[in-house]
Short mmCIF file of C-alpha atoms in Angstrom, two decimals:
data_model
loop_
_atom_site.label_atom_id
_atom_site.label_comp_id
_atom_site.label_asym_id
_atom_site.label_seq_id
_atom_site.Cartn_x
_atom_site.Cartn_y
_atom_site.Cartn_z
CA UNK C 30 0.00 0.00 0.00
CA UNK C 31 1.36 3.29 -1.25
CA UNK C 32 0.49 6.12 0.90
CA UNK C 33 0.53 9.66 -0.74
CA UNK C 34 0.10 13.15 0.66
CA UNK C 35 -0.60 15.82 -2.02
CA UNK C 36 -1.03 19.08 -1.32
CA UNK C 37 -0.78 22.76 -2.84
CA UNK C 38 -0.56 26.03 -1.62
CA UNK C 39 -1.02 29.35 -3.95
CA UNK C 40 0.66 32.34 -1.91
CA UNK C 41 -0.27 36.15 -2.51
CA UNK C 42 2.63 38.57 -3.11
CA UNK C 43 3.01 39.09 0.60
CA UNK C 44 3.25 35.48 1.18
CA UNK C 45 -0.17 34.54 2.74
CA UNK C 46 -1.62 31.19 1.54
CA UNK C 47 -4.77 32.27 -0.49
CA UNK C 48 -5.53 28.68 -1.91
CA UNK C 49 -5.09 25.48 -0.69
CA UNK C 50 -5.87 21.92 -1.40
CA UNK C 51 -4.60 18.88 0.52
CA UNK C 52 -5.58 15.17 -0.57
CA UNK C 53 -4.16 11.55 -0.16
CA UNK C 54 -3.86 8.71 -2.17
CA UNK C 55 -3.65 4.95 -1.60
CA UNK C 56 -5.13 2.18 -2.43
CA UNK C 57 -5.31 3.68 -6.15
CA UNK C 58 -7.96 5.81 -4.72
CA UNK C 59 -7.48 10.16 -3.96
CA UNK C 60 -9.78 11.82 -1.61
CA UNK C 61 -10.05 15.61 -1.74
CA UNK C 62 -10.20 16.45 2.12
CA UNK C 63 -9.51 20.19 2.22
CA UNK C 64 -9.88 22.63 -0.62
CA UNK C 65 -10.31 26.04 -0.30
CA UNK C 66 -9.70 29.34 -1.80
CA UNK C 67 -9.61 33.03 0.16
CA UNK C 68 -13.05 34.97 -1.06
CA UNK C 69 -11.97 37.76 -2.61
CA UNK C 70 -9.61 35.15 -5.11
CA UNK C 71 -12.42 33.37 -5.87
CA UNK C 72 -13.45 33.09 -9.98
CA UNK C 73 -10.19 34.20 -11.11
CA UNK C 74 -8.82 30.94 -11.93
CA UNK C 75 -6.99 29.93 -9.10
CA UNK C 76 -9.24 26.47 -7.80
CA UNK C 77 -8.92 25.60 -11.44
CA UNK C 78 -5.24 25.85 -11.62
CA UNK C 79 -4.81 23.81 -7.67
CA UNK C 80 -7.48 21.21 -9.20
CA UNK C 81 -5.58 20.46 -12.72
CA UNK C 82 -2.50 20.27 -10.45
CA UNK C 83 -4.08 17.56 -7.94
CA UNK C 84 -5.35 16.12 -11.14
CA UNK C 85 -1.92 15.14 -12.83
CA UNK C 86 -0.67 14.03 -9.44
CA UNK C 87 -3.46 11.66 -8.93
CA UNK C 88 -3.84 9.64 -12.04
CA UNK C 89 -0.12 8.60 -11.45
CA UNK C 90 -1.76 5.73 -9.22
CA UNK C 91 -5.30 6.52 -8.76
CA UNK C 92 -8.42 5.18 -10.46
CA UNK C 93 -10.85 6.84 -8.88
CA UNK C 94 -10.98 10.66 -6.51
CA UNK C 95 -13.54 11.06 -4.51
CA UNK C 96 -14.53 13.82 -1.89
CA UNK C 97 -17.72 15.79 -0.20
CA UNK C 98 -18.91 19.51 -0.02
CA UNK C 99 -22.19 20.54 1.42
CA UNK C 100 -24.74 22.65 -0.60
CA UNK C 101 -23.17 26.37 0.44
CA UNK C 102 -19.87 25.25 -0.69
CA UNK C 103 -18.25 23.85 -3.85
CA UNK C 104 -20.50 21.63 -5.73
CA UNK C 105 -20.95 23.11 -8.85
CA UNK C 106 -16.72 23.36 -8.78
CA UNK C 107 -16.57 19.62 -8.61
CA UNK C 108 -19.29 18.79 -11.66
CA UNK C 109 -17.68 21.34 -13.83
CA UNK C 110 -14.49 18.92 -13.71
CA UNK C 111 -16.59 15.88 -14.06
CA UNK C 112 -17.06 14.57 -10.72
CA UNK C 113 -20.93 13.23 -10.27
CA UNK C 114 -22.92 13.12 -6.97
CA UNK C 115 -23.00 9.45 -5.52
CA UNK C 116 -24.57 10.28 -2.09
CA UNK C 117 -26.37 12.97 -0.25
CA UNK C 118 -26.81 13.03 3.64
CA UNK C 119 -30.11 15.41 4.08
CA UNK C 120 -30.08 18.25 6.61
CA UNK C 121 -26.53 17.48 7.65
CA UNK C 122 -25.92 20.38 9.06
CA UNK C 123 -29.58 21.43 9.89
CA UNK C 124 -31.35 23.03 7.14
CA UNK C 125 -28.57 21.48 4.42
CA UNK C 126 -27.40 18.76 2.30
CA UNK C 127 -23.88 17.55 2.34
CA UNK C 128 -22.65 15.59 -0.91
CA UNK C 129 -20.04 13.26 -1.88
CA UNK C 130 -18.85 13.04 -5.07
CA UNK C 131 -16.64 11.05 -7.16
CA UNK C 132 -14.63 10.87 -10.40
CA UNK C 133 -12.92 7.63 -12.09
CA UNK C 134 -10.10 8.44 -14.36
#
């Protein structure tokens, strides 16, 4: 069993992280468990570039990424690069869905 850490950082000019996105693979499976970029970077780019990064990392062993989001978050982010919704846990936390999602490359 090959155990890998991936993870990326995107600094501003003044050296604060602004995005980040930190995943593991083994078992020829990746799973997304922190992704996250600052607000006011947010539609410029910057998840895409962290996500086609991740991407080329993981299909060096991986058949298959998988990860969740709830409905406020990043949903929509993760269909747009061809993940699909396998489960849905209903008002989780009150009043809201949380998702998991998958992708098989």
């Amino acid at each position: 069993m090959d155990y890998i850490s991936l993870n990326y950082h995107i600094k501003d000019e003044d050296g604060l992280i602004i995005a980040s996105i930190n995943a593991f693979s083994c078992w020829q499976m990746a799973y997304i468990s922190e992704f996250c970029v600052a607000l006011k970077f947010r539609n410029q780019g910057i998840g895409s570039l962290l996500s086609i990064k991740l991407r080329k990392k993981q299909k060096l062993g991986a058949t298959v990424s998988h990860t969740d989001t709830f409905d406020w978050r990043a949903k929509d982010f993760y269909l747009k690069y061809g993940y699909e919704a396998f489960g849905t846990i209903e008002n989780c936390p009150p009043g809201h869905k949380r998702f998991f999602l998958k992708k098989h490359f």
